[in-house]
mmCIF file of C-alpha atoms in Angstrom:
data_model
loop_
_atom_site.group_PDB
_atom_site.id
_atom_site.type_symbol
_atom_site.label_atom_id
_atom_site.label_comp_id
_atom_site.label_asym_id
_atom_site.label_seq_id
_atom_site.Cartn_x
_atom_site.Cartn_y
_atom_site.Cartn_z
ATOM 1 C CA MET A 5 -23.697 -24.074 -9.583
ATOM 2 C CA ALA A 6 -21.211 -21.593 -8.165
ATOM 3 C CA HIS A 7 -19.666 -22.100 -4.734
ATOM 4 C CA ILE A 8 -17.644 -19.100 -3.544
ATOM 5 C CA ILE A 9 -15.665 -18.697 -0.338
ATOM 6 C CA HIS A 10 -14.739 -15.429 1.299
ATOM 7 C CA ALA A 11 -11.814 -16.116 3.633
ATOM 8 C CA ASP A 12 -10.736 -13.480 6.160
ATOM 9 C CA LEU A 13 -7.821 -13.993 8.546
ATOM 10 C CA ASP A 14 -8.680 -13.048 12.125
ATOM 11 C CA ALA A 15 -6.858 -10.018 13.627
ATOM 12 C CA PHE A 16 -4.089 -10.815 11.158
ATOM 13 C CA TYR A 17 -1.248 -8.494 12.218
ATOM 14 C CA ALA A 18 -1.856 -9.031 15.929
ATOM 15 C CA THR A 19 -2.132 -12.804 15.522
ATOM 16 C CA VAL A 20 1.180 -12.944 13.633
ATOM 17 C CA GLU A 21 2.815 -11.026 16.475
ATOM 18 C CA GLN A 22 1.355 -13.430 19.042
ATOM 19 C CA LEU A 23 2.554 -16.416 17.024
ATOM 20 C CA ASP A 24 6.088 -15.058 16.777
ATOM 21 C CA ASN A 25 6.239 -13.955 20.422
ATOM 22 C CA PRO A 26 4.587 -16.437 22.827
ATOM 23 C CA GLU A 27 4.735 -13.829 25.611
ATOM 24 C CA LEU A 28 2.024 -11.873 23.783
ATOM 25 C CA ARG A 29 -0.432 -14.753 23.570
ATOM 26 C CA GLY A 30 -3.649 -14.237 25.474
ATOM 27 C CA LYS A 31 -2.839 -10.565 26.041
ATOM 28 C CA PRO A 32 -4.328 -7.406 24.487
ATOM 29 C CA VAL A 33 -2.022 -6.500 21.599
ATOM 30 C CA LEU A 34 -2.222 -3.170 19.756
ATOM 31 C CA VAL A 35 -0.300 -3.169 16.474
ATOM 32 C CA GLY A 36 0.492 0.365 15.337
ATOM 33 C CA GLY A 37 2.366 3.554 16.128
ATOM 34 C CA ARG A 38 3.210 5.156 19.454
ATOM 35 C CA PRO A 39 0.479 7.247 21.124
ATOM 36 C CA GLU A 40 2.823 10.175 21.759
ATOM 37 C CA SER A 41 3.453 10.553 18.027
ATOM 38 C CA ARG A 42 -0.172 10.344 16.906
ATOM 39 C CA GLY A 43 0.112 6.679 15.995
ATOM 40 C CA VAL A 44 -2.906 4.733 14.746
ATOM 41 C CA VAL A 45 -4.059 1.189 15.549
ATOM 42 C CA ALA A 46 -3.489 -1.084 12.551
ATOM 43 C CA THR A 47 -4.991 -4.169 14.211
ATOM 44 C CA ALA A 48 -6.081 -5.007 17.732
ATOM 45 C CA SER A 49 -6.059 -8.557 19.063
ATOM 46 C CA TYR A 50 -9.353 -10.047 20.179
ATOM 47 C CA GLU A 51 -8.235 -9.682 23.785
ATOM 48 C CA ALA A 52 -8.206 -5.886 23.286
ATOM 49 C CA ARG A 53 -11.488 -5.544 21.424
ATOM 50 C CA PRO A 54 -13.850 -5.911 24.415
ATOM 51 C CA PHE A 55 -12.398 -2.609 25.630
ATOM 52 C CA GLY A 56 -13.714 -0.873 22.507
ATOM 53 C CA VAL A 57 -10.438 -0.805 20.594
ATOM 54 C CA HIS A 58 -10.606 -1.155 16.807
ATOM 55 C CA SER A 59 -8.453 -0.538 13.736
ATOM 56 C CA ALA A 60 -7.929 3.052 12.523
ATOM 57 C CA MET A 61 -8.442 4.328 16.076
ATOM 58 C CA PRO A 62 -5.826 6.793 17.332
ATOM 59 C CA MET A 63 -3.403 4.862 19.528
ATOM 60 C CA ARG A 64 -3.797 7.502 22.221
ATOM 61 C CA THR A 65 -7.506 6.636 22.442
ATOM 62 C CA ALA A 66 -6.791 2.905 22.384
ATOM 63 C CA VAL A 67 -4.375 3.204 25.305
ATOM 64 C CA ARG A 68 -6.929 5.186 27.281
ATOM 65 C CA LEU A 69 -9.569 2.501 26.693
ATOM 66 C CA CYS A 70 -7.181 -0.392 27.236
ATOM 67 C CA PRO A 71 -4.264 0.808 29.397
ATOM 68 C CA GLN A 72 -2.932 -2.749 29.760
ATOM 69 C CA GLY A 73 -2.617 -3.069 25.985
ATOM 70 C CA ILE A 74 0.822 -3.958 24.603
ATOM 71 C CA ILE A 75 1.866 -1.768 21.670
ATOM 72 C CA VAL A 76 3.786 -3.545 18.910
ATOM 73 C CA ARG A 77 5.255 -1.790 15.882
ATOM 74 C CA PRO A 78 4.058 -3.258 12.557
ATOM 75 C CA ARG A 79 6.358 -5.579 10.598
ATOM 76 C CA PHE A 80 4.876 -5.480 7.120
ATOM 77 C CA ASN A 81 7.534 -7.668 5.526
ATOM 78 C CA ARG A 82 6.613 -10.420 7.982
ATOM 79 C CA TYR A 83 2.896 -9.954 7.298
ATOM 80 C CA ARG A 84 3.493 -10.210 3.550
ATOM 81 C CA GLU A 85 5.488 -13.394 4.101
ATOM 82 C CA MET A 86 2.678 -14.981 6.116
ATOM 83 C CA SER A 87 0.091 -13.819 3.594
ATOM 84 C CA ARG A 88 1.946 -15.611 0.792
ATOM 85 C CA LEU A 89 1.874 -18.846 2.797
ATOM 86 C CA VAL A 90 -1.885 -18.544 3.273
ATOM 87 C CA MET A 91 -2.499 -17.751 -0.403
ATOM 88 C CA ASP A 92 -0.455 -20.837 -1.328
ATOM 89 C CA VAL A 93 -2.838 -22.930 0.769
ATOM 90 C CA PHE A 94 -5.817 -21.324 -0.959
ATOM 91 C CA ARG A 95 -4.392 -22.198 -4.375
ATOM 92 C CA ASP A 96 -4.108 -25.843 -3.367
ATOM 93 C CA PHE A 97 -7.925 -25.844 -3.381
ATOM 94 C CA THR A 98 -8.493 -23.792 -6.527
ATOM 95 C CA GLU A 99 -6.575 -21.679 -9.001
ATOM 96 C CA ILE A 100 -9.447 -19.186 -9.022
ATOM 97 C CA VAL A 101 -8.326 -16.968 -6.149
ATOM 98 C CA GLU A 102 -8.923 -13.216 -5.928
ATOM 99 C CA PRO A 103 -6.824 -11.644 -3.156
ATOM 100 C CA LEU A 104 -8.380 -8.480 -1.756
ATOM 101 C CA SER A 105 -5.605 -7.630 0.690
ATOM 102 C CA LEU A 106 -2.936 -9.389 2.711
ATOM 103 C CA ASP A 107 -5.548 -11.017 4.924
ATOM 104 C CA GLU A 108 -8.570 -11.783 2.777
ATOM 105 C CA ALA A 109 -9.501 -13.352 -0.549
ATOM 106 C CA TYR A 110 -12.290 -14.860 -2.596
ATOM 107 C CA LEU A 111 -12.022 -18.462 -3.813
ATOM 108 C CA ASP A 112 -14.232 -20.092 -6.425
ATOM 109 C CA ILE A 113 -14.378 -23.696 -5.163
ATOM 110 C CA SER A 114 -17.030 -24.852 -7.661
ATOM 111 C CA GLU A 115 -14.680 -27.427 -9.195
ATOM 112 C CA ALA A 116 -13.626 -28.723 -5.773
ATOM 113 C CA VAL A 117 -17.254 -29.402 -4.802
ATOM 114 C CA ASN A 118 -18.720 -32.693 -5.987
ATOM 115 C CA GLU A 119 -21.747 -33.604 -3.943
ATOM 116 C CA ALA A 120 -22.131 -36.945 -5.726
ATOM 117 C CA GLU A 121 -18.717 -37.922 -4.378
ATOM 118 C CA GLY A 122 -19.348 -36.470 -0.943
ATOM 119 C CA ARG A 123 -17.349 -33.245 -1.395
ATOM 120 C CA TRP A 124 -19.729 -30.626 -0.033
ATOM 121 C CA PRO A 125 -19.063 -26.881 0.368
ATOM 122 C CA LEU A 126 -19.003 -27.311 4.157
ATOM 123 C CA GLY A 127 -16.369 -30.039 3.927
ATOM 124 C CA VAL A 128 -14.173 -27.982 1.609
ATOM 125 C CA ALA A 129 -14.433 -24.974 3.936
ATOM 126 C CA LEU A 130 -13.569 -27.063 7.002
ATOM 127 C CA GLU A 131 -10.551 -28.546 5.241
ATOM 128 C CA LEU A 132 -9.431 -25.068 4.157
ATOM 129 C CA LYS A 133 -9.614 -23.798 7.738
ATOM 130 C CA ARG A 134 -7.745 -26.850 9.025
ATOM 131 C CA ARG A 135 -4.939 -26.483 6.474
ATOM 132 C CA VAL A 136 -4.456 -22.774 7.197
ATOM 133 C CA LYS A 137 -4.314 -23.445 10.936
ATOM 134 C CA GLU A 138 -1.927 -26.392 10.678
ATOM 135 C CA GLU A 139 0.448 -24.834 8.147
ATOM 136 C CA THR A 140 0.552 -21.232 9.389
ATOM 137 C CA GLY A 141 -0.890 -21.193 12.923
ATOM 138 C CA LEU A 142 -3.456 -18.589 11.824
ATOM 139 C CA THR A 143 -7.227 -18.819 12.105
ATOM 140 C CA VAL A 144 -9.447 -17.826 9.217
ATOM 141 C CA SER A 145 -13.141 -16.987 9.222
ATOM 142 C CA VAL A 146 -14.981 -18.313 6.196
ATOM 143 C CA GLY A 147 -18.274 -17.562 4.493
ATOM 144 C CA VAL A 148 -19.596 -19.823 1.719
ATOM 145 C CA SER A 149 -22.441 -19.164 -0.689
ATOM 146 C CA ALA A 150 -23.215 -18.894 -4.376
ATOM 147 C CA SER A 151 -22.194 -15.218 -4.522
ATOM 148 C CA LYS A 152 -19.253 -13.083 -3.507
ATOM 149 C CA TYR A 153 -21.041 -10.478 -1.471
ATOM 150 C CA VAL A 154 -23.198 -12.948 0.472
ATOM 151 C CA SER A 155 -20.058 -14.939 1.310
ATOM 152 C CA LYS A 156 -18.333 -11.768 2.515
ATOM 153 C CA ILE A 157 -21.229 -10.921 4.815
ATOM 154 C CA ALA A 158 -21.312 -14.514 6.077
ATOM 155 C CA SER A 159 -17.604 -14.602 6.924
ATOM 156 C CA ASP A 160 -18.001 -11.677 9.315
ATOM 157 C CA LEU A 161 -20.872 -13.071 11.391
ATOM 158 C CA GLN A 162 -19.085 -15.543 13.676
ATOM 159 C CA LYS A 163 -15.578 -14.126 14.021
ATOM 160 C CA PRO A 164 -13.093 -15.204 15.168
ATOM 161 C CA ASP A 165 -12.581 -18.652 13.607
ATOM 162 C CA GLY A 166 -16.062 -18.485 12.115
ATOM 163 C CA LEU A 167 -17.743 -20.619 9.474
ATOM 164 C CA VAL A 168 -21.109 -19.800 7.903
ATOM 165 C CA VAL A 169 -22.490 -21.666 4.888
ATOM 166 C CA VAL A 170 -25.494 -20.217 3.035
ATOM 167 C CA PRO A 171 -27.129 -22.909 0.849
ATOM 168 C CA SER A 172 -28.009 -21.909 -2.687
ATOM 169 C CA GLY A 173 -31.524 -20.499 -2.772
ATOM 170 C CA ASP A 174 -31.455 -19.403 0.880
ATOM 171 C CA GLU A 175 -29.718 -16.064 0.268
ATOM 172 C CA THR A 176 -32.827 -13.907 0.724
ATOM 173 C CA GLY A 177 -33.775 -15.607 3.991
ATOM 174 C CA PHE A 178 -30.205 -15.387 5.260
ATOM 175 C CA LEU A 179 -29.946 -11.662 4.561
ATOM 176 C CA ALA A 180 -33.444 -10.635 5.672
ATOM 177 C CA PRO A 181 -32.875 -10.327 9.465
ATOM 178 C CA LEU A 182 -29.462 -8.650 9.197
ATOM 179 C CA ALA A 183 -29.024 -4.931 9.855
ATOM 180 C CA VAL A 184 -29.287 -2.923 6.667
ATOM 181 C CA GLY A 185 -25.785 -1.549 7.254
ATOM 182 C CA LYS A 186 -24.378 -5.032 6.537
ATOM 183 C CA LEU A 187 -25.242 -4.631 2.861
ATOM 184 C CA TRP A 188 -22.523 -3.543 0.456
ATOM 185 C CA GLY A 189 -22.902 0.087 -0.534
ATOM 186 C CA ILE A 190 -24.809 1.045 2.628
ATOM 187 C CA GLY A 191 -22.489 3.175 4.731
ATOM 188 C CA PRO A 192 -23.211 4.519 8.232
ATOM 189 C CA LYS A 193 -24.839 7.719 6.998
ATOM 190 C CA THR A 194 -27.039 5.909 4.480
ATOM 191 C CA ALA A 195 -27.995 3.334 7.124
ATOM 192 C CA GLU A 196 -28.973 6.129 9.497
ATOM 193 C CA ARG A 197 -31.135 7.717 6.813
ATOM 194 C CA LEU A 198 -32.795 4.378 6.009
ATOM 195 C CA ASN A 199 -33.410 3.707 9.696
ATOM 196 C CA ALA A 200 -35.209 7.045 9.895
ATOM 197 C CA GLU A 201 -37.560 5.767 7.168
ATOM 198 C CA GLY A 202 -38.231 2.565 9.090
ATOM 199 C CA VAL A 203 -35.798 0.408 7.099
ATOM 200 C CA GLU A 204 -33.895 -1.438 9.825
ATOM 201 C CA THR A 205 -33.016 -4.750 8.141
ATOM 202 C CA ILE A 206 -32.000 -5.976 4.708
ATOM 203 C CA GLY A 207 -35.400 -7.685 4.567
ATOM 204 C CA ASP A 208 -37.088 -4.319 5.103
ATOM 205 C CA LEU A 209 -35.031 -2.923 2.246
ATOM 206 C CA ALA A 210 -35.795 -5.825 -0.102
ATOM 207 C CA SER A 211 -39.527 -5.343 0.401
ATOM 208 C CA LYS A 212 -39.499 -1.798 -0.966
ATOM 209 C CA PRO A 213 -40.949 -1.141 -4.443
ATOM 210 C CA THR A 214 -38.781 -0.359 -7.457
ATOM 211 C CA ASP A 215 -39.788 3.306 -7.613
ATOM 212 C CA TRP A 216 -38.723 3.749 -3.973
ATOM 213 C CA PHE A 217 -35.236 2.413 -4.792
ATOM 214 C CA ALA A 218 -35.001 4.848 -7.739
ATOM 215 C CA ARG A 219 -35.926 7.772 -5.494
ATOM 216 C CA VAL A 220 -33.543 6.854 -2.678
ATOM 217 C CA PHE A 221 -30.529 5.460 -4.543
ATOM 218 C CA GLY A 222 -30.682 7.038 -7.990
ATOM 219 C CA GLN A 223 -28.283 5.362 -10.425
ATOM 220 C CA ARG A 224 -27.378 2.727 -7.830
ATOM 221 C CA ALA A 225 -30.990 1.680 -7.387
ATOM 222 C CA GLU A 226 -30.934 -1.568 -9.363
ATOM 223 C CA SER A 227 -27.645 -2.870 -7.951
ATOM 224 C CA VAL A 228 -28.762 -2.185 -4.370
ATOM 225 C CA ARG A 229 -32.167 -3.771 -4.992
ATOM 226 C CA LEU A 230 -30.619 -6.954 -6.420
ATOM 227 C CA ARG A 231 -28.167 -7.287 -3.553
ATOM 228 C CA ALA A 232 -30.918 -6.819 -0.992
ATOM 229 C CA ALA A 233 -32.711 -9.698 -2.721
ATOM 230 C CA GLY A 234 -29.587 -11.865 -2.564
ATOM 231 C CA GLN A 235 -28.884 -11.722 -6.292
ATOM 232 C CA ASP A 236 -25.298 -11.277 -7.443
ATOM 233 C CA ASN A 237 -23.475 -12.998 -10.307
ATOM 234 C CA GLU A 238 -20.077 -11.298 -10.170
ATOM 235 C CA PRO A 239 -17.353 -13.892 -10.786
ATOM 236 C CA VAL A 240 -14.137 -14.310 -8.839
ATOM 237 C CA HIS A 241 -11.475 -12.401 -10.775
ATOM 238 C CA THR A 242 -8.005 -13.910 -11.033
ATOM 239 C CA GLU A 243 -6.605 -11.371 -13.492
ATOM 240 C CA ARG A 244 -7.236 -7.701 -13.988
ATOM 241 C CA VAL A 245 -5.889 -5.197 -16.470
ATOM 242 C CA THR A 246 -2.952 -3.530 -14.761
ATOM 243 C CA LYS A 247 -3.159 0.246 -15.053
ATOM 244 C CA SER A 248 -0.518 1.010 -12.458
ATOM 245 C CA VAL A 249 1.933 -0.696 -10.126
ATOM 246 C CA SER A 250 2.489 0.887 -6.741
ATOM 247 C CA SER A 251 3.670 0.288 -3.216
ATOM 248 C CA GLU A 252 3.026 2.335 -0.105
ATOM 249 C CA THR A 253 3.607 2.131 3.612
ATOM 250 C CA THR A 254 2.038 3.835 6.614
ATOM 251 C CA PHE A 255 4.578 4.614 9.309
ATOM 252 C CA PRO A 256 3.914 3.619 12.916
ATOM 253 C CA ASP A 257 5.387 7.015 13.881
ATOM 254 C CA ASP A 258 5.428 10.190 11.793
ATOM 255 C CA ILE A 259 8.715 10.725 9.946
ATOM 256 C CA GLY A 260 10.379 14.036 9.150
ATOM 257 C CA ASP A 261 14.005 12.904 8.909
ATOM 258 C CA THR A 262 15.299 13.289 5.347
ATOM 259 C CA GLU A 263 17.610 10.279 5.457
ATOM 260 C CA GLU A 264 14.878 7.991 6.761
ATOM 261 C CA LEU A 265 12.431 9.212 4.102
ATOM 262 C CA HIS A 266 15.068 8.605 1.439
ATOM 263 C CA ARG A 267 15.606 5.073 2.742
ATOM 264 C CA VAL A 268 11.883 4.291 2.688
ATOM 265 C CA LEU A 269 11.467 5.780 -0.778
ATOM 266 C CA ASP A 270 14.381 3.697 -2.048
ATOM 267 C CA GLU A 271 12.746 0.531 -0.684
ATOM 268 C CA LEU A 272 9.386 1.401 -2.241
ATOM 269 C CA ALA A 273 10.922 2.215 -5.627
ATOM 270 C CA SER A 274 12.864 -1.051 -5.585
ATOM 271 C CA GLY A 275 9.687 -2.990 -4.873
ATOM 272 C CA VAL A 276 7.796 -1.291 -7.684
ATOM 273 C CA SER A 277 10.688 -1.875 -10.083
ATOM 274 C CA GLY A 278 10.723 -5.569 -9.220
ATOM 275 C CA SER A 279 6.959 -5.856 -9.701
ATOM 276 C CA LEU A 280 7.156 -4.135 -13.073
ATOM 277 C CA GLU A 281 9.932 -6.436 -14.220
ATOM 278 C CA GLY A 282 8.004 -9.478 -13.029
ATOM 279 C CA LYS A 283 4.916 -8.383 -14.973
ATOM 280 C CA GLY A 284 6.952 -7.464 -18.059
ATOM 281 C CA LEU A 285 5.802 -3.841 -17.873
ATOM 282 C CA GLN A 286 7.536 -0.531 -18.493
ATOM 283 C CA GLY A 287 5.975 2.760 -17.484
ATOM 284 C CA ARG A 288 6.628 6.447 -17.997
ATOM 285 C CA THR A 289 4.668 8.214 -15.247
ATOM 286 C CA VAL A 290 6.067 8.116 -11.709
ATOM 287 C CA THR A 291 3.783 9.142 -8.838
ATOM 288 C CA VAL A 292 4.667 9.785 -5.215
ATOM 289 C CA LYS A 293 1.798 9.675 -2.733
ATOM 290 C CA MET A 294 2.170 11.430 0.618
ATOM 291 C CA ARG A 295 0.080 11.733 3.758
ATOM 292 C CA LEU A 296 1.056 14.336 6.324
ATOM 293 C CA ALA A 297 0.760 14.133 10.091
ATOM 294 C CA ASP A 298 -2.613 15.933 9.933
ATOM 295 C CA PHE A 299 -3.908 13.301 7.443
ATOM 296 C CA THR A 300 -3.779 15.679 4.470
ATOM 297 C CA THR A 301 -3.131 13.371 1.503
ATOM 298 C CA PHE A 302 -1.784 14.398 -1.886
ATOM 299 C CA SER A 303 0.326 13.157 -4.784
ATOM 300 C CA ARG A 304 2.970 14.479 -7.131
ATOM 301 C CA GLN A 305 3.767 12.966 -10.488
ATOM 302 C CA SER A 306 5.970 13.519 -13.508
ATOM 303 C CA THR A 307 7.037 11.599 -16.592
ATOM 304 C CA LEU A 308 10.225 9.812 -17.583
ATOM 305 C CA PRO A 309 11.685 10.491 -21.039
ATOM 306 C CA ARG A 310 11.125 6.847 -22.000
ATOM 307 C CA PRO A 311 9.248 3.857 -20.531
ATOM 308 C CA SER A 312 11.256 1.945 -17.945
ATOM 309 C CA ASN A 313 11.139 -0.599 -15.175
ATOM 310 C CA ASP A 314 14.688 0.103 -13.993
ATOM 311 C CA VAL A 315 14.935 1.135 -10.375
ATOM 312 C CA ASP A 316 17.448 3.989 -10.855
ATOM 313 C CA PRO A 317 15.339 6.368 -12.979
ATOM 314 C CA ILE A 318 12.178 5.536 -10.995
ATOM 315 C CA ARG A 319 13.957 6.204 -7.708
ATOM 316 C CA GLU A 320 15.622 9.396 -8.915
ATOM 317 C CA LEU A 321 12.421 10.920 -10.246
ATOM 318 C CA ALA A 322 10.458 9.855 -7.163
ATOM 319 C CA TRP A 323 13.057 11.477 -4.915
ATOM 320 C CA ARG A 324 12.910 14.723 -6.875
ATOM 321 C CA LEU A 325 9.134 14.779 -6.423
ATOM 322 C CA LEU A 326 9.372 14.091 -2.698
ATOM 323 C CA SER A 327 12.260 16.508 -2.135
ATOM 324 C CA ALA A 328 10.138 19.393 -3.378
ATOM 325 C CA GLU A 329 7.705 18.727 -0.498
ATOM 326 C CA LEU A 330 10.255 18.583 2.328
ATOM 327 C CA THR A 331 9.925 21.697 4.444
ATOM 328 C CA ALA A 332 10.973 22.474 7.993
ATOM 329 C CA GLY A 333 8.649 20.896 10.534
ATOM 330 C CA ARG A 334 6.673 18.852 8.005
ATOM 331 C CA THR A 335 6.306 15.183 8.941
ATOM 332 C CA PHE A 336 4.824 12.287 7.025
ATOM 333 C CA ARG A 337 2.696 9.341 8.117
ATOM 334 C CA LEU A 338 2.432 7.619 4.712
ATOM 335 C CA LEU A 339 4.603 7.390 1.620
ATOM 336 C CA GLY A 340 3.919 5.611 -1.639
ATOM 337 C CA VAL A 341 5.525 5.213 -5.069
ATOM 338 C CA GLY A 342 3.692 4.195 -8.235
ATOM 339 C CA VAL A 343 4.384 3.804 -11.938
ATOM 340 C CA SER A 344 1.740 4.007 -14.679
ATOM 341 C CA ASN A 345 1.317 5.037 -18.328
ATOM 342 C CA PHE A 346 2.643 1.715 -19.595
ATOM 343 C CA SER A 347 4.348 1.271 -22.951
ATOM 344 C CA ASP A 348 2.877 -1.007 -25.596
ATOM 345 C CA GLY A 349 6.351 -2.470 -26.033
ATOM 346 C CA GLU A 350 7.153 -0.776 -29.353
ATOM 347 C CA GLU A 351 9.338 1.973 -27.912
ATOM 348 C CA GLU A 352 13.021 1.206 -27.603
ATOM 349 C CA ARG A 353 14.058 0.515 -24.027
ATOM 350 C CA GLN A 354 16.843 3.066 -23.678
ATOM 351 C CA LEU A 355 17.245 5.665 -20.947
ATOM 352 C CA PRO A 356 19.598 8.629 -20.786
ATOM 353 C CA LEU A 357 22.074 8.842 -17.961
ATOM 354 C CA THR A 358 20.310 11.857 -16.475
ATOM 355 C CA LEU A 359 16.633 12.636 -16.120
ATOM 356 C CA GLU A 360 15.004 15.490 -17.916
ATOM 357 C CA GLY A 361 11.623 17.092 -17.478
ATOM 358 C CA ASP A 362 9.723 20.193 -16.523
ATOM 359 C CA PHE A 363 9.104 19.793 -12.795
ATOM 360 C CA SER A 364 7.193 23.044 -12.662
ATOM 361 C CA ALA A 365 4.372 21.230 -14.439
ATOM 362 C CA VAL A 366 4.101 18.425 -11.900
ATOM 363 C CA ARG A 367 0.483 17.361 -11.558
ATOM 364 C CA ARG A 368 -1.052 18.060 -8.149
ATOM 365 C CA GLU A 369 -3.958 16.137 -6.682
ATOM 366 C CA TRP A 370 -5.396 16.940 -3.250
ATOM 367 C CA TRP A 371 -7.670 15.138 -0.862
ATOM 368 C CA LEU A 372 -9.323 16.532 2.252
ATOM 369 C CA PRO A 373 -7.904 15.370 5.579
ATOM 370 C CA GLU A 374 -9.116 11.884 6.326
ATOM 371 C CA THR A 375 -8.704 9.046 8.772
ATOM 372 C CA THR A 376 -7.802 5.885 6.895
ATOM 373 C CA PRO A 377 -7.029 2.441 8.366
ATOM 374 C CA LEU A 378 -3.545 1.154 7.811
ATOM 375 C CA PRO A 379 -3.150 -1.318 4.951
#
């Protein structure tokens, strides 16, 4: 029988800041950019949330709702460091860990559970929470069930520092009274449409006939129907085929200074190069992702003459791509660098001293303006 945990660190960025600076403890902390430069809230502490503040909210709005809030600029290197410590704790319980982001992961604890010897899912979850708290100072909300998506829903119900265990076989009863919007794949607009048809809860949804699902959800009908019934057999994935390696950062304040952009790009390219080397990969296609101050998001990409994981050619090509987009008055709120199109290892690893390529044929991909939470 499968036993799967979804573990989600509570208000991760804000909690790290409160741990590192005792003066912030017990106070409303807003991690993100400055309101005067169209900053966005990355994470709000639980002291700020009763005022209506949430992640991805413009900082200007957050300050209006919570004028006593303390704005703290993000420190992503510190958050990555703390995330590694937490993931190390997770791997003490099981090697089957699927990180979803810096602050959440799935764990398959089936091998750690042995009811005959008194090791129950609840006991494993309690020990996991205790270890994370003692070794990092962070609190983690945990959901436990036989499936990934039920565990994810469960972990969100009693935040912060929550723990919800759904016994095997009780999934349908657990889901039935919850709002239909809690179900994976049901966004706000779909939930509103379902509510208009009298479908308020997941139980209401599960009771609908098969032909109704086909009419409402089309190709997604069967997957939505099974999830509403509490049926999901997706395993916890520890390895995935790597199609690209990338790194990006969202700035707390918009950046238009060329030297600062060059510094950030250099750091991103170095990180990607190190990841490629660690994975034993060499790629040819370099992509630079950019998001402007108005949230317009687009990418530019071009190809190296030969596969590489060396930082110099990756950085040089990335800078050429970014340089072409630097115009007077244009400022950026996000920058990312990625490498893809990996070699099968048969090509000789040899790069010329200078880069070549037709930059007039750079691929262009555009997205409509959007509001996206910080990573």
